[in-house]
Amino acid sequence: MTLLTYRQAARRVNRSIITIKRWRRRGLPMTWQGRRRVVDETTLLAWWRERMENDPVHQNRIRQQQEGATE
């Protein structure tokens, strides 16, 4: 189990620290390690994938890439 700080989590999913904090407020399960909040890497990646699957901008980008590949 790999635990990531806010900064490490943000780098891992290419998002800002503010986004990771927003996700925590919206339910991303985090825990304390000493005086730091940390998130399990597996949990973070599952949360990120779910956000991407439900993001219309991301879905449109995938659709455009697939259409470009079939031409």
Short mmCIF file of N, CA and C in Angstrom, two decimals:
data_model
loop_
_atom_site.label_atom_id
_atom_site.label_comp_id
_atom_site.label_asym_id
_atom_site.label_seq_id
_atom_site.Cartn_x
_atom_site.Cartn_y
_atom_site.Cartn_z
N MET A 1 0.86 -1.18 0.00
CA MET A 1 0.00 0.00 0.00
C MET A 1 0.91 1.24 0.00
N THR A 2 0.72 2.08 -1.00
CA THR A 2 1.49 3.31 -1.11
C THR A 2 0.63 4.49 -0.70
N LEU A 3 1.07 5.23 0.30
CA LEU A 3 0.33 6.40 0.77
C LEU A 3 0.94 7.66 0.16
N LEU A 4 0.10 8.54 -0.33
CA LEU A 4 0.54 9.76 -0.99
C LEU A 4 0.03 10.99 -0.26
N THR A 5 0.89 12.01 -0.14
CA THR A 5 0.47 13.30 0.41
C THR A 5 -0.33 14.04 -0.66
N TYR A 6 -0.87 15.20 -0.30
CA TYR A 6 -1.60 16.01 -1.29
C TYR A 6 -0.72 16.29 -2.51
N ARG A 7 0.50 16.73 -2.28
CA ARG A 7 1.41 17.08 -3.38
C ARG A 7 1.71 15.87 -4.26
N GLN A 8 2.01 14.74 -3.65
CA GLN A 8 2.31 13.53 -4.40
C GLN A 8 1.08 13.05 -5.17
N ALA A 9 -0.09 13.12 -4.55
CA ALA A 9 -1.32 12.71 -5.21
C ALA A 9 -1.61 13.60 -6.41
N ALA A 10 -1.42 14.89 -6.25
CA ALA A 10 -1.66 15.83 -7.35
C ALA A 10 -0.74 15.53 -8.53
N ARG A 11 0.51 15.27 -8.24
CA ARG A 11 1.46 14.93 -9.32
C ARG A 11 1.08 13.62 -9.99
N ARG A 12 0.63 12.65 -9.19
CA ARG A 12 0.32 11.31 -9.72
C ARG A 12 -0.80 11.35 -10.75
N VAL A 13 -1.81 12.20 -10.55
CA VAL A 13 -2.94 12.27 -11.48
C VAL A 13 -2.93 13.56 -12.31
N ASN A 14 -1.82 14.29 -12.26
CA ASN A 14 -1.65 15.51 -13.05
C ASN A 14 -2.76 16.53 -12.79
N ARG A 15 -3.03 16.75 -11.52
CA ARG A 15 -4.01 17.74 -11.08
C ARG A 15 -3.35 18.64 -10.04
N SER A 16 -4.05 19.68 -9.64
CA SER A 16 -3.51 20.59 -8.64
C SER A 16 -3.82 20.06 -7.23
N ILE A 17 -3.07 20.59 -6.26
CA ILE A 17 -3.33 20.25 -4.87
C ILE A 17 -4.74 20.68 -4.49
N ILE A 18 -5.18 21.81 -5.01
CA ILE A 18 -6.53 22.31 -4.73
C ILE A 18 -7.57 21.30 -5.19
N THR A 19 -7.35 20.68 -6.35
CA THR A 19 -8.29 19.67 -6.85
C THR A 19 -8.34 18.47 -5.91
N ILE A 20 -7.19 18.03 -5.43
CA ILE A 20 -7.17 16.88 -4.52
C ILE A 20 -7.92 17.24 -3.23
N LYS A 21 -7.76 18.45 -2.74
CA LYS A 21 -8.49 18.89 -1.54
C LYS A 21 -9.99 18.94 -1.81
N ARG A 22 -10.36 19.38 -3.00
CA ARG A 22 -11.78 19.42 -3.38
C ARG A 22 -12.34 18.01 -3.42
N TRP A 23 -11.59 17.08 -3.99
CA TRP A 23 -12.04 15.69 -4.03
C TRP A 23 -12.22 15.14 -2.63
N ARG A 24 -11.32 15.50 -1.70
CA ARG A 24 -11.45 15.04 -0.31
C ARG A 24 -12.76 15.54 0.29
N ARG A 25 -13.06 16.81 0.05
CA ARG A 25 -14.32 17.37 0.57
C ARG A 25 -15.53 16.68 -0.05
N ARG A 26 -15.37 16.16 -1.27
CA ARG A 26 -16.47 15.48 -1.95
C ARG A 26 -16.51 13.99 -1.67
N GLY A 27 -15.60 13.50 -0.83
CA GLY A 27 -15.70 12.12 -0.41
C GLY A 27 -14.49 11.23 -0.65
N LEU A 28 -13.42 11.74 -1.25
CA LEU A 28 -12.22 10.92 -1.44
C LEU A 28 -11.71 10.48 -0.07
N PRO A 29 -11.65 9.17 0.18
CA PRO A 29 -11.23 8.71 1.50
C PRO A 29 -9.74 8.97 1.73
N MET A 30 -9.45 9.75 2.75
CA MET A 30 -8.07 10.03 3.14
C MET A 30 -7.94 9.73 4.63
N THR A 31 -6.72 9.55 5.07
CA THR A 31 -6.47 9.26 6.47
C THR A 31 -5.30 10.12 6.93
N TRP A 32 -5.00 10.02 8.20
CA TRP A 32 -3.89 10.78 8.76
C TRP A 32 -2.68 9.87 8.92
N GLN A 33 -1.52 10.40 8.60
CA GLN A 33 -0.26 9.73 8.88
C GLN A 33 0.59 10.76 9.62
N GLY A 34 0.62 10.62 10.92
CA GLY A 34 1.25 11.67 11.72
C GLY A 34 0.42 12.94 11.64
N ARG A 35 1.01 14.00 11.14
CA ARG A 35 0.30 15.27 11.02
C ARG A 35 -0.11 15.58 9.58
N ARG A 36 0.02 14.59 8.70
CA ARG A 36 -0.30 14.79 7.28
C ARG A 36 -1.49 13.95 6.86
N ARG A 37 -2.29 14.52 5.98
CA ARG A 37 -3.35 13.73 5.35
C ARG A 37 -2.72 12.97 4.20
N VAL A 38 -3.11 11.72 4.06
CA VAL A 38 -2.58 10.89 2.98
C VAL A 38 -3.72 10.07 2.37
N VAL A 39 -3.50 9.66 1.13
CA VAL A 39 -4.47 8.83 0.43
C VAL A 39 -3.73 7.63 -0.15
N ASP A 40 -4.38 6.50 -0.14
CA ASP A 40 -3.81 5.30 -0.75
C ASP A 40 -3.81 5.50 -2.26
N GLU A 41 -2.70 5.16 -2.91
CA GLU A 41 -2.56 5.37 -4.35
C GLU A 41 -3.64 4.64 -5.14
N THR A 42 -3.97 3.43 -4.76
CA THR A 42 -5.00 2.65 -5.46
C THR A 42 -6.36 3.35 -5.37
N THR A 43 -6.68 3.86 -4.20
CA THR A 43 -7.94 4.58 -3.99
C THR A 43 -7.96 5.85 -4.83
N LEU A 44 -6.85 6.57 -4.83
CA LEU A 44 -6.76 7.80 -5.62
C LEU A 44 -6.98 7.52 -7.10
N LEU A 45 -6.31 6.50 -7.63
CA LEU A 45 -6.43 6.19 -9.05
C LEU A 45 -7.84 5.75 -9.42
N ALA A 46 -8.51 5.00 -8.54
CA ALA A 46 -9.90 4.59 -8.79
C ALA A 46 -10.81 5.81 -8.81
N TRP A 47 -10.59 6.73 -7.88
CA TRP A 47 -11.38 7.97 -7.80
C TRP A 47 -11.18 8.79 -9.08
N TRP A 48 -9.92 8.91 -9.51
CA TRP A 48 -9.58 9.69 -10.70
C TRP A 48 -10.21 9.08 -11.95
N ARG A 49 -10.13 7.74 -12.10
CA ARG A 49 -10.74 7.09 -13.26
C ARG A 49 -12.24 7.32 -13.31
N GLU A 50 -12.89 7.25 -12.15
CA GLU A 50 -14.34 7.50 -12.10
C GLU A 50 -14.66 8.92 -12.54
N ARG A 51 -13.86 9.88 -12.09
CA ARG A 51 -14.08 11.27 -12.49
C ARG A 51 -13.91 11.41 -14.01
N MET A 52 -12.89 10.77 -14.56
CA MET A 52 -12.63 10.87 -16.00
C MET A 52 -13.75 10.22 -16.81
N GLU A 53 -14.26 9.08 -16.34
CA GLU A 53 -15.34 8.40 -17.05
C GLU A 53 -16.60 9.24 -17.09
N ASN A 54 -16.81 10.07 -16.08
CA ASN A 54 -18.03 10.88 -15.99
C ASN A 54 -17.84 12.30 -16.50
N ASP A 55 -16.64 12.63 -16.98
CA ASP A 55 -16.34 13.98 -17.44
C ASP A 55 -16.69 14.11 -18.93
N PRO A 56 -17.67 14.95 -19.29
CA PRO A 56 -18.07 15.06 -20.69
C PRO A 56 -16.95 15.58 -21.58
N VAL A 57 -16.10 16.44 -21.08
CA VAL A 57 -14.99 16.96 -21.88
C VAL A 57 -14.04 15.83 -22.24
N HIS A 58 -13.72 15.01 -21.26
CA HIS A 58 -12.82 13.88 -21.51
C HIS A 58 -13.45 12.89 -22.48
N GLN A 59 -14.72 12.61 -22.31
CA GLN A 59 -15.41 11.67 -23.20
C GLN A 59 -15.43 12.19 -24.63
N ASN A 60 -15.64 13.49 -24.79
CA ASN A 60 -15.64 14.09 -26.12
C ASN A 60 -14.25 13.98 -26.75
N ARG A 61 -13.21 14.19 -25.97
CA ARG A 61 -11.83 14.08 -26.46
C ARG A 61 -11.55 12.66 -26.94
N ILE A 62 -11.99 11.66 -26.18
CA ILE A 62 -11.80 10.26 -26.57
C ILE A 62 -12.55 9.98 -27.87
N ARG A 63 -13.79 10.45 -27.96
CA ARG A 63 -14.61 10.24 -29.14
C ARG A 63 -13.93 10.83 -30.38
N GLN A 64 -13.39 12.03 -30.25
CA GLN A 64 -12.71 12.70 -31.36
C GLN A 64 -11.46 11.91 -31.79
N GLN A 65 -10.73 11.39 -30.82
CA GLN A 65 -9.54 10.60 -31.13
C GLN A 65 -9.92 9.32 -31.86
N GLN A 66 -10.99 8.69 -31.43
CA GLN A 66 -11.42 7.46 -32.09
C GLN A 66 -11.92 7.72 -33.50
N GLU A 67 -12.63 8.83 -33.70
CA GLU A 67 -13.10 9.17 -35.04
C GLU A 67 -11.94 9.50 -35.95
N GLY A 68 -10.93 10.16 -35.42
CA GLY A 68 -9.74 10.49 -36.21
C GLY A 68 -8.96 9.25 -36.59
N ALA A 69 -8.97 8.24 -35.76
CA ALA A 69 -8.24 7.01 -36.03
C ALA A 69 -8.93 6.16 -37.09
N THR A 70 -10.25 6.31 -37.26
CA THR A 70 -10.97 5.51 -38.24
C THR A 70 -10.97 6.13 -39.62
N GLU A 71 -10.54 7.36 -39.73
CA GLU A 71 -10.55 8.03 -41.04
C GLU A 71 -9.37 7.64 -41.88
#
